[in-house]
XYZ file of C-alpha atoms in Angstrom:
670
model
C 9.326 -37.873 -16.422
C 8.125 -35.603 -13.632
C 10.124 -33.384 -11.324
C 10.651 -34.335 -7.718
C 9.730 -32.084 -4.835
C 12.548 -31.034 -2.535
C 12.595 -33.080 0.700
C 11.245 -31.218 3.725
C 9.530 -31.677 7.046
C 5.829 -32.621 6.541
C 4.627 -29.448 8.272
C 6.639 -27.186 5.952
C 5.453 -28.908 2.742
C 2.008 -27.361 3.228
C 1.531 -24.305 0.916
C -0.312 -22.373 3.621
C 2.823 -22.418 5.790
C 4.720 -20.493 3.123
C 1.938 -17.907 2.851
C 1.890 -17.443 6.644
C 5.680 -17.158 6.818
C 5.792 -14.713 3.904
C 2.985 -12.661 5.461
C 4.957 -12.274 8.691
C 8.106 -11.357 6.730
C 6.103 -8.757 4.781
C 4.620 -7.486 8.039
C 8.057 -7.114 9.642
C 9.737 -5.398 6.706
C 6.753 -3.095 6.185
C 6.740 -2.180 9.879
C 10.443 -1.309 9.727
C 10.080 0.695 6.519
C 7.158 2.767 7.737
C 8.794 3.270 11.107
C 11.700 4.815 9.195
C 9.229 7.118 7.439
C 7.582 8.048 10.735
C 10.980 8.864 12.269
C 12.081 11.268 9.523
C 11.319 14.336 11.648
C 13.112 12.899 14.688
C 16.224 11.961 12.681
C 16.228 15.371 11.001
C 16.275 17.155 14.351
C 18.614 14.756 16.138
C 21.332 15.051 13.502
C 20.485 18.699 12.700
C 19.821 18.042 9.000
C 17.731 19.672 6.285
C 14.764 17.898 4.662
C 16.881 17.374 1.538
C 19.551 15.642 3.573
C 17.147 13.420 5.467
C 15.448 12.589 2.159
C 18.775 11.288 0.894
C 19.079 9.070 3.981
C 15.558 7.769 3.408
C 16.433 6.999 -0.222
C 19.417 4.852 0.798
C 17.003 1.922 1.197
C 16.241 2.019 -2.527
C 19.949 2.420 -3.282
C 20.525 -0.935 -1.595
C 17.737 -2.423 -3.693
C 19.285 -1.030 -6.857
C 22.504 -2.964 -6.340
C 21.030 -6.460 -6.226
C 17.338 -6.530 -7.187
C 17.606 -7.366 -10.909
C 20.198 -10.095 -10.328
C 18.301 -11.652 -7.414
C 15.001 -11.595 -9.339
C 16.529 -13.459 -12.292
C 18.902 -15.888 -10.581
C 16.734 -16.351 -7.513
C 13.789 -17.657 -9.550
C 15.897 -20.670 -10.490
C 17.605 -21.245 -7.132
C 16.285 -22.048 -3.631
C 13.863 -19.145 -3.213
C 12.799 -19.712 0.440
C 16.406 -19.746 1.640
C 17.203 -16.586 -0.307
C 14.220 -14.932 1.399
C 15.533 -16.146 4.783
C 18.961 -14.626 4.114
C 17.307 -11.369 3.073
C 15.289 -11.134 6.300
C 18.447 -11.754 8.323
C 20.281 -8.986 6.477
C 17.384 -6.569 7.066
C 17.564 -7.357 10.797
C 21.260 -6.450 10.833
C 20.574 -3.172 8.982
C 17.814 -2.133 11.407
C 20.058 -3.006 14.357
C 22.892 -0.851 13.012
C 20.505 2.085 12.564
C 19.223 1.844 16.128
C 22.652 1.346 17.694
C 23.769 4.715 16.257
C 22.024 6.369 19.217
C 24.439 4.691 21.645
C 27.476 5.962 19.736
C 26.421 9.563 20.469
C 26.285 11.747 23.541
C 23.150 13.230 25.116
C 20.954 15.414 22.936
C 21.501 19.134 23.563
C 19.071 21.655 22.147
C 19.589 25.410 21.989
C 17.800 27.318 24.742
C 18.348 30.522 26.678
C 16.495 29.352 29.780
C 19.605 28.129 31.565
C 21.424 31.357 30.721
C 18.661 33.410 32.298
C 18.374 31.218 35.385
C 22.055 30.586 36.044
C 24.999 32.909 35.779
C 27.505 30.036 35.975
C 26.734 28.608 32.523
C 29.748 28.637 30.223
C 29.360 28.603 26.466
C 31.909 26.310 24.720
C 34.131 27.736 22.034
C 33.486 26.775 18.410
C 36.976 25.471 17.803
C 35.835 21.961 18.753
C 34.043 19.837 16.189
C 30.878 18.123 17.370
C 31.469 14.381 17.849
C 28.065 13.531 16.384
C 28.347 15.646 13.233
C 28.759 12.667 10.893
C 26.980 9.950 12.852
C 24.088 10.054 10.379
C 26.297 7.979 8.041
C 25.568 4.920 10.207
C 21.836 5.493 9.732
C 22.447 5.792 5.986
C 24.421 2.527 5.880
C 21.941 0.659 8.069
C 19.056 1.726 5.849
C 20.994 0.724 2.708
C 21.789 -2.680 4.226
C 18.104 -3.159 4.957
C 17.378 -2.345 1.314
C 19.831 -4.997 0.112
C 18.202 -7.592 2.370
C 14.730 -6.761 1.070
C 15.580 -7.590 -2.571
C 14.614 -11.298 -2.645
C 11.459 -11.058 -0.519
C 8.918 -9.459 -2.861
C 9.677 -10.858 -6.348
C 10.589 -14.380 -5.212
C 7.752 -14.594 -2.718
C 5.058 -13.536 -5.199
C 6.375 -15.769 -7.999
C 6.575 -18.728 -5.577
C 2.898 -18.258 -4.665
C 1.799 -17.834 -8.264
C 3.635 -21.039 -9.233
C 1.822 -23.401 -6.848
C -1.553 -21.582 -6.708
C -4.427 -22.002 -9.141
C -4.825 -19.120 -11.585
C -8.147 -18.087 -10.002
C -6.746 -18.309 -6.458
C -3.529 -16.375 -7.066
C -5.142 -12.871 -6.938
C -6.921 -13.794 -3.705
C -3.721 -15.070 -2.074
C -1.839 -11.945 -3.115
C -4.670 -9.737 -1.841
C -4.621 -11.566 1.519
C -0.844 -11.192 1.624
C -1.002 -7.463 0.914
C -3.816 -6.988 3.437
C -1.850 -8.698 6.217
C 1.202 -6.756 5.101
C -0.627 -3.479 5.687
C -0.811 -4.304 9.360
C 2.953 -3.679 9.291
C 2.686 -0.012 8.290
C -0.179 0.452 10.739
C 1.870 -0.875 13.643
C 4.932 0.917 12.261
C 3.211 4.292 12.526
C 1.773 3.406 15.936
C 5.247 2.433 17.121
C 6.551 5.697 15.666
C 3.822 7.575 17.523
C 4.752 5.947 20.827
C 8.498 6.485 20.420
C 7.987 10.124 19.367
C 6.310 10.773 22.742
C 9.351 9.530 24.633
C 12.280 11.888 24.965
C 15.349 10.752 23.032
C 17.424 10.257 26.195
C 14.565 8.844 28.279
C 15.857 7.066 31.344
C 19.138 8.974 31.326
C 18.055 12.569 32.013
C 15.809 14.313 34.520
C 12.652 15.156 32.534
C 11.974 18.003 34.944
C 14.895 19.883 33.415
C 13.632 19.411 29.838
C 12.016 22.701 28.795
C 10.528 21.554 25.462
C 7.387 19.546 24.638
C 6.590 17.107 21.796
C 5.019 20.011 19.848
C 8.260 22.001 19.920
C 10.306 22.000 16.713
C 13.397 21.051 18.766
C 11.828 17.971 20.368
C 13.438 14.622 19.482
C 11.715 11.385 20.403
C 13.273 7.984 21.172
C 13.679 7.194 17.468
C 16.274 4.467 18.121
C 13.948 2.272 20.179
C 11.692 1.299 17.266
C 14.639 0.108 15.172
C 15.746 -2.278 17.910
C 12.210 -3.704 18.139
C 11.845 -4.093 14.370
C 15.257 -5.756 14.136
C 14.044 -8.471 16.514
C 10.910 -9.045 14.403
C 12.926 -9.368 11.202
C 15.244 -11.883 12.834
C 12.302 -14.069 13.899
C 10.673 -13.812 10.433
C 13.734 -15.365 8.758
C 13.547 -18.658 10.699
C 10.700 -20.556 8.883
C 12.164 -20.040 5.403
C 15.261 -22.100 6.223
C 13.023 -25.199 6.506
C 10.731 -24.632 3.491
C 11.237 -26.723 0.321
C 12.596 -25.397 -2.939
C 9.282 -26.061 -4.714
C 5.710 -27.121 -3.989
C 3.128 -29.074 -6.057
C 0.680 -27.113 -8.172
C -2.755 -26.822 -6.586
C -5.250 -29.129 -8.306
C -2.462 -31.255 -9.787
C -2.768 -34.893 -8.781
C 0.908 -35.533 -9.388
C 3.549 -34.145 -7.089
C 5.136 -32.027 -9.806
C 5.732 -28.329 -9.263
C 5.103 -25.915 -12.089
C 7.989 -25.520 -14.482
C 8.217 -21.771 -15.252
C 10.214 -20.841 -12.180
C 12.551 -23.819 -12.420
C 13.387 -23.847 -16.141
C 15.501 -21.577 -18.282
C 14.116 -20.636 -21.729
C 11.836 -23.657 -21.702
C 14.636 -26.248 -21.364
C 13.972 -29.405 -19.340
C 15.447 -29.345 -15.847
C 17.625 -32.121 -14.489
C 15.979 -35.460 -13.655
C 17.886 -35.737 -10.414
C 17.283 -33.260 -7.585
C 20.981 -33.442 -6.737
C 22.046 -31.830 -10.035
C 23.204 -28.236 -9.585
C 22.378 -25.325 -11.881
C 25.363 -23.475 -13.265
C 25.119 -19.715 -12.823
C 26.888 -19.131 -16.138
C 24.135 -21.006 -17.971
C 21.463 -19.017 -16.151
C 23.217 -15.730 -16.946
C 23.025 -16.413 -20.688
C 19.262 -16.068 -20.570
C 19.183 -12.789 -18.629
C 19.723 -10.233 -21.404
C 17.416 -11.960 -23.925
C 14.735 -12.227 -21.238
C 15.157 -8.544 -20.327
C 14.944 -7.553 -23.996
C 11.735 -9.540 -24.447
C 10.265 -8.020 -21.308
C 10.982 -4.368 -22.130
C 9.929 -5.029 -25.730
C 6.377 -5.680 -24.525
C 4.600 -2.304 -25.081
C 1.920 -2.927 -22.454
C 4.475 -3.707 -19.764
C 6.694 -0.761 -20.722
C 3.854 1.787 -20.605
C 2.585 0.349 -17.336
C 6.115 0.733 -15.992
C 6.153 4.442 -16.942
C 2.839 4.992 -15.140
C 4.119 3.092 -12.095
C 7.252 5.287 -11.912
C 5.201 8.493 -11.751
C 2.715 7.059 -9.262
C 5.524 5.743 -7.073
C 7.216 9.165 -7.041
C 3.955 10.674 -5.853
C 3.375 7.911 -3.285
C 6.881 8.010 -1.803
C 6.857 11.811 -1.517
C 3.470 11.701 0.200
C 4.371 8.844 2.559
C 7.744 10.324 3.549
C 6.515 13.821 4.395
C 2.806 13.318 5.169
C 3.322 13.342 8.940
C 5.556 16.395 8.646
C 2.893 18.109 6.510
C 0.331 17.482 9.244
C 2.760 18.949 11.792
C 3.480 22.125 9.841
C 0.058 22.741 8.276
C -2.211 21.868 11.212
C 0.069 22.165 14.250
C -0.059 18.446 15.157
C 2.781 16.814 17.072
C 4.809 14.110 15.314
C 3.367 11.554 17.725
C -0.263 12.450 16.995
C 0.332 12.676 13.225
C 1.842 9.172 13.145
C -0.941 7.832 15.358
C -3.709 9.153 13.094
C -2.057 7.790 9.955
C -1.722 4.400 11.651
C -5.298 4.086 12.947
C -7.229 5.872 10.151
C -5.438 5.875 6.788
C -3.807 2.453 6.808
C -6.851 0.391 7.912
C -8.781 2.056 5.076
C -6.035 1.007 2.660
C -6.055 -2.578 4.015
C -9.828 -2.902 3.557
C -9.578 -1.429 0.049
C -6.870 -3.856 -1.077
C -8.762 -6.847 0.335
C -12.012 -5.820 -1.373
C -10.140 -5.265 -4.650
C -8.810 -8.833 -4.580
C -12.248 -10.122 -3.612
C -13.833 -8.311 -6.581
C -11.367 -9.894 -8.995
C -12.061 -13.370 -7.628
C -15.845 -12.965 -7.313
C -16.437 -11.585 -10.816
C -13.412 -13.286 -12.466
C -12.276 -9.985 -13.952
C -10.148 -10.164 -17.079
C -6.853 -8.328 -17.454
C -8.601 -5.508 -19.335
C -11.324 -5.196 -16.684
C -8.689 -5.219 -13.953
C -6.773 -2.390 -15.654
C -9.985 -0.383 -16.056
C -10.898 -0.867 -12.387
C -7.396 0.182 -11.325
C -7.586 3.331 -13.461
C -11.103 4.296 -12.334
C -10.385 3.979 -8.620
C -7.049 5.750 -8.895
C -8.600 8.671 -10.767
C -11.407 9.014 -8.210
C -8.792 9.140 -5.462
C -6.953 11.782 -7.465
C -10.062 13.997 -7.601
C -10.395 13.712 -3.828
C -6.752 14.684 -3.465
C -7.527 17.968 -5.212
C -10.008 18.783 -2.442
C -7.141 18.858 0.073
C -6.018 22.184 -1.376
C -9.063 23.715 0.318
C -8.349 22.235 3.760
C -5.753 24.563 5.236
C -4.678 26.601 8.236
C -3.123 30.032 8.039
C 0.440 30.656 9.135
C 0.947 31.027 12.857
C 1.597 34.667 13.741
C 5.341 34.807 14.493
C 6.745 38.316 14.967
C 9.294 39.153 12.291
C 8.558 36.039 10.215
C 4.875 35.811 9.334
C 3.612 39.063 10.882
C 5.222 42.309 11.857
C 5.638 43.266 15.515
C 2.443 45.309 15.505
C 0.471 42.302 14.229
C 0.063 43.225 10.552
C 0.965 40.825 7.750
C 4.620 40.726 6.717
C 5.668 41.083 3.090
C 9.224 39.751 3.110
C 11.256 37.468 5.319
C 14.848 38.242 6.306
C 17.030 38.540 9.377
C 16.416 42.275 9.755
C 12.657 41.711 10.058
C 13.268 40.010 13.421
C 14.326 43.322 14.936
C 12.029 46.146 15.951
C 12.149 49.272 18.068
C 10.976 47.263 21.087
C 14.004 44.944 21.049
C 16.641 47.012 19.238
C 18.615 47.671 22.440
C 18.468 44.089 23.762
C 21.553 42.726 21.926
C 19.589 39.699 20.687
C 21.000 37.094 18.324
C 18.901 36.461 15.191
C 20.067 32.822 15.268
C 18.266 31.986 18.512
C 15.130 29.837 18.508
C 13.463 29.526 21.898
C 9.909 30.703 21.122
C 7.579 32.339 23.627
C 3.864 33.093 23.302
C 2.271 36.336 24.425
C -1.330 36.698 25.539
C -2.118 38.459 22.272
C -1.489 35.205 20.391
C 1.756 36.330 18.749
C 4.826 34.092 18.996
C 8.277 35.640 19.413
C 11.449 33.881 18.267
C 13.016 34.138 21.736
C 12.420 35.894 25.085
C 15.082 38.377 24.058
C 13.288 39.199 20.810
C 10.115 39.709 22.857
C 12.018 42.262 24.975
C 11.479 40.305 28.203
C 13.448 41.383 31.283
C 12.421 38.917 34.031
C 11.340 35.298 34.345
C 9.738 33.039 36.945
C 9.076 29.322 37.214
C 11.194 26.383 36.072
C 11.453 24.124 33.048
C 8.330 23.950 30.878
C 6.478 26.248 33.318
C 8.809 29.226 32.821
C 6.954 32.553 32.386
C 8.611 35.773 31.203
C 7.589 39.226 32.422
C 7.991 42.870 31.406
C 8.203 41.998 27.706
C 8.364 45.340 25.858
C 7.359 43.907 22.472
C 4.297 42.171 23.907
C 3.003 45.521 25.203
C 3.081 47.018 21.682
C 1.126 44.189 20.048
C -2.621 44.068 19.638
C -5.087 44.144 21.340
C -4.358 47.319 23.271
C -3.861 46.836 26.972
C -2.810 43.188 26.671
C -0.468 41.580 29.211
C 3.293 42.093 28.992
C 3.991 38.475 29.956
C 4.860 35.563 27.708
C 4.959 31.821 28.370
C 7.439 29.329 26.980
C 6.565 27.677 23.656
C 4.810 28.626 20.412
C 1.233 29.851 20.382
C -1.312 27.254 19.174
C -3.209 27.527 15.900
C -6.548 29.323 15.770
C -9.655 27.361 16.806
C -11.026 27.095 13.257
C -7.883 25.160 12.303
C -9.198 22.062 14.093
C -12.229 21.983 11.772
C -9.958 22.199 8.735
C -7.872 19.343 10.072
C -10.972 17.172 10.564
C -11.991 17.839 6.953
C -8.459 17.045 5.774
C -8.400 13.676 7.559
C -11.854 12.722 6.244
C -10.832 13.418 2.634
C -7.471 11.722 3.164
C -9.001 8.497 4.548
C -11.633 8.301 1.788
C -8.999 8.906 -0.881
C -6.770 6.176 0.595
C -9.623 3.658 0.529
C -10.698 4.353 -3.057
C -7.115 4.349 -4.341
C -6.376 0.989 -2.741
C -9.369 -0.733 -4.381
C -7.407 -0.875 -7.641
C -4.103 -2.029 -6.110
C -4.583 -5.792 -6.574
C -6.138 -5.546 -10.084
C -3.248 -3.292 -11.116
C -0.737 -5.754 -9.693
C -2.291 -8.643 -11.620
C -2.009 -6.690 -14.877
C 1.789 -6.937 -14.579
C 1.679 -10.701 -14.043
C -0.850 -11.477 -16.796
C 0.295 -9.163 -19.602
C 3.600 -11.022 -20.071
C 4.571 -14.647 -20.684
C 4.778 -16.889 -17.578
C 8.538 -17.464 -17.824
C 9.126 -13.696 -17.458
C 6.857 -13.318 -14.427
C 9.524 -13.183 -11.719
C 11.787 -10.943 -13.791
C 8.886 -8.590 -14.572
C 8.094 -8.122 -10.886
C 11.766 -7.612 -10.072
C 12.372 -5.071 -12.844
C 9.223 -3.171 -11.915
C 10.359 -2.952 -8.290
C 13.899 -2.037 -9.374
C 12.912 0.713 -11.812
C 10.217 2.303 -9.656
C 12.507 2.420 -6.650
C 15.465 3.650 -8.669
C 13.552 6.427 -10.451
C 11.037 7.035 -7.661
C 12.220 5.799 -4.297
C 15.677 7.382 -4.497
C 15.055 10.833 -6.036
C 11.535 11.524 -4.689
C 12.472 12.070 -0.999
C 15.391 14.261 -2.102
C 13.556 16.635 -4.440
C 10.445 16.676 -2.245
C 12.721 17.595 0.663
C 14.510 20.280 -1.374
C 11.217 21.931 -2.335
C 10.007 21.752 1.270
C 13.274 23.380 2.384
C 12.545 26.283 0.027
C 9.546 27.203 2.225
C 11.589 27.416 5.455
C 11.400 30.742 7.271
C 13.841 30.097 10.123
C 16.807 27.716 10.168
C 18.703 26.552 13.211
C 22.403 27.411 13.228
C 24.939 24.798 14.284
C 27.368 25.634 17.075
C 30.266 26.092 14.725
C 28.260 27.686 11.942
C 26.322 26.169 9.093
C 22.627 25.599 8.507
C 20.905 22.922 10.597
C 17.259 21.831 10.764
C 14.341 24.111 9.903
C 12.389 25.503 12.856
C 9.346 26.957 11.100
C 7.926 26.871 7.550
C 5.623 29.071 5.524
C 2.635 26.719 5.787
C 0.805 28.253 2.791
C 3.742 27.726 0.441
C 4.377 24.290 1.978
C 0.811 23.230 1.116
C 0.914 24.556 -2.451
C 4.286 22.970 -3.274
C 3.688 19.656 -1.491
C 0.173 18.950 -2.800
C 0.926 20.526 -6.185
C 3.850 18.185 -6.811
C 1.829 15.116 -5.789
C -1.113 15.988 -8.036
C 1.166 16.823 -10.977
C 2.948 13.453 -10.820
C -0.254 11.468 -10.360
C -2.083 13.341 -13.117
C 0.655 12.663 -15.678
C 0.585 8.920 -14.944
C -3.001 8.621 -16.179
C -1.989 9.288 -19.791
C 0.148 6.138 -19.674
C -2.638 4.162 -17.970
C -5.087 5.064 -20.736
C -2.552 3.855 -23.340
C -2.157 0.579 -21.392
C -5.919 -0.042 -21.405
C -6.128 0.628 -25.173
C -3.260 -1.782 -25.883
C -4.725 -4.468 -23.646
C -8.073 -4.219 -25.407
C -6.405 -4.608 -28.794
C -4.193 -7.441 -27.595
C -6.973 -9.514 -26.080
C -9.465 -8.633 -28.814
C -6.992 -9.980 -31.367
C -6.388 -13.097 -29.263
C -10.139 -13.732 -28.962
C -10.565 -13.182 -32.707
C -7.810 -15.674 -33.538
C -9.354 -18.278 -31.241
C -12.780 -17.835 -32.854
C -11.270 -18.111 -36.358
C -9.500 -21.329 -35.385
C -12.702 -22.712 -33.928
C -14.631 -21.866 -37.114
C -11.919 -23.386 -39.273
C -11.913 -26.557 -37.187
C -15.715 -26.690 -37.359
C -15.699 -26.348 -41.169
C -13.047 -29.042 -41.553
C -15.072 -31.344 -39.308
C -18.201 -30.676 -41.415
C -16.365 -31.455 -44.687
C -15.064 -34.730 -43.273
C -18.574 -35.717 -42.188
C -19.942 -34.987 -45.675
C -17.199 -37.068 -47.351
C -17.870 -39.996 -45.051
C -21.588 -39.686 -45.747
C -21.049 -39.769 -49.506
C -18.786 -42.798 -49.271
C -21.264 -44.713 -47.181
C -24.181 -43.658 -49.430
C -22.359 -45.050 -52.482
C -21.564 -48.334 -50.748
C -25.182 -48.929 -49.629
C -27.251 -50.820 -52.321
C -30.583 -51.704 -50.701
C -31.564 -49.184 -48.036
C -30.321 -45.693 -48.719
C -32.588 -44.103 -46.101
C -31.385 -46.399 -43.334
C -27.805 -45.821 -44.360
C -28.375 -42.113 -44.198
C -29.840 -42.341 -40.730
C -26.913 -44.395 -39.553
C -24.458 -41.935 -41.006
C -26.190 -39.038 -39.308
C -25.964 -40.860 -36.019
C -22.269 -41.518 -36.534
C -21.654 -37.892 -37.479
C -23.371 -36.666 -34.354
C -21.282 -39.094 -32.334
C -18.102 -37.727 -33.906
C -19.217 -34.165 -33.218
C -19.883 -35.002 -29.582
C -16.505 -36.680 -29.264
C -14.840 -33.643 -30.840
């Protein structure tokens, strides 16, 4: 007796509707996730945090996943999957809303500057006995991100398994490739939204921009990070609506009967209830969880692939989280421009690569072994291109007392005493100040005081300082003693290095993504069908637990180790970093990524070897069975021939001909 399809509106019983709805949900959640990544710098500066601290906030999304992913993947496969996805989208919308609303719980953003002190004698400096009201407001961002992670748990594993259940085996890779390609529009628009919001001042609409003395390239600038979270929350809310009306199951493509495929609706191969009104007891489902998990992790191919995925995901998350910041520190790009370039160059290349990878699998009907080999080859080529990025660099900006001495020669060590020189020794400057000015010689000074400036003219961003004693001692001889507000730009040859960096980065992204869909299909095809949903869920759970949570933290900690100048909070304590040693930043950042990626290839090679053995053995067994069946068929034909030959008394030749004809007929029927 066949299973009945859940009742639904005719429009929502069409499989394509589910794919469209899931694509929009993927788009919305991907947009929100990448917007969070693009806002890391803004959140770091707004809450005056270190990279380690902001990495912990970024990892809270995976912490939310950790709590529920395994349970949802197992139980959800046997419950109403579309409605679970709808509830998840709704929860993500609430999490994004909470993150964005944090901005309205805080006062106006105040950055440290000495401009007002120089231009007004009536400015009073508050005592440090009061605690800042916004000192712990980052906890709301942490909780909102974690809530978004909890809501995301049912979307990926249940959505993919739902598609694979009703789609033909040859169409499933193509559908997943289309889904992932559409999904990549989310990150593209997420980075573009991040670029736009980073241009806007955090308190836009509430302050007079004429009084703001910093620009988007300043390390104290904070964009309107909260705005993007409110927009993404609205998208997530809309994406949840269609799933409430979708049926629990759909008919298998190519199946004439209206019976959905059984793997996702059965437990350990048992027959499901005849009536659609019968409920599934959670206690009965739970009994199969541990045995299923044991079978899954006991599959060597899956386990080794999981190890490779953990290392690759560590590398990917570290790169994605701090790539924009790397472009800021290494090449002097603003956060807005860095996010814009990632959105319009890197991500379209990735989208095209993933689509072509799925198309290759469908066009040439690649086997699991061929898919694993393609995934390895493309990933390794991308890895070789990544190594070329070590050669695309810009030297440290010349900052007096940090990267160069006051006379322009290279510094050897970095400490607070290096900030002082004979030209500013009598100025009573604070080493904690960060309000950089640029002299005509191209050297940046930490503050007008450290530059030995006595006078100023102009207002806001156009402030110019005069009679700067330190500027007169710097090279070249006879240079001006004036300095303008803001850091000096990078040297002209840095723009050529940045162009080379982006070209290598885009090409590497494209080649890497070609193997994404084949690699994804390896997970689905190397295990038994009844473990498919659990396999996807465990893979997502483990990679995010061992990659998504720790990677932003230890990447951030290593980046913090290259900081040359920290901001100091009003009541003491280290805040956000103002300037990094770009050479050390490059070596540590790229070195860690290449080390993690390189180690993963040892596991990938082992996976390919095991897959070859596994499928070679399966092919050999099939051939042996076919030969055995062929021999048995031949023996039966001979016995029948002998019997008929003995029974024939007058025309043995005719009998033989008749027997041959019958034998051929039996062979054709077989």
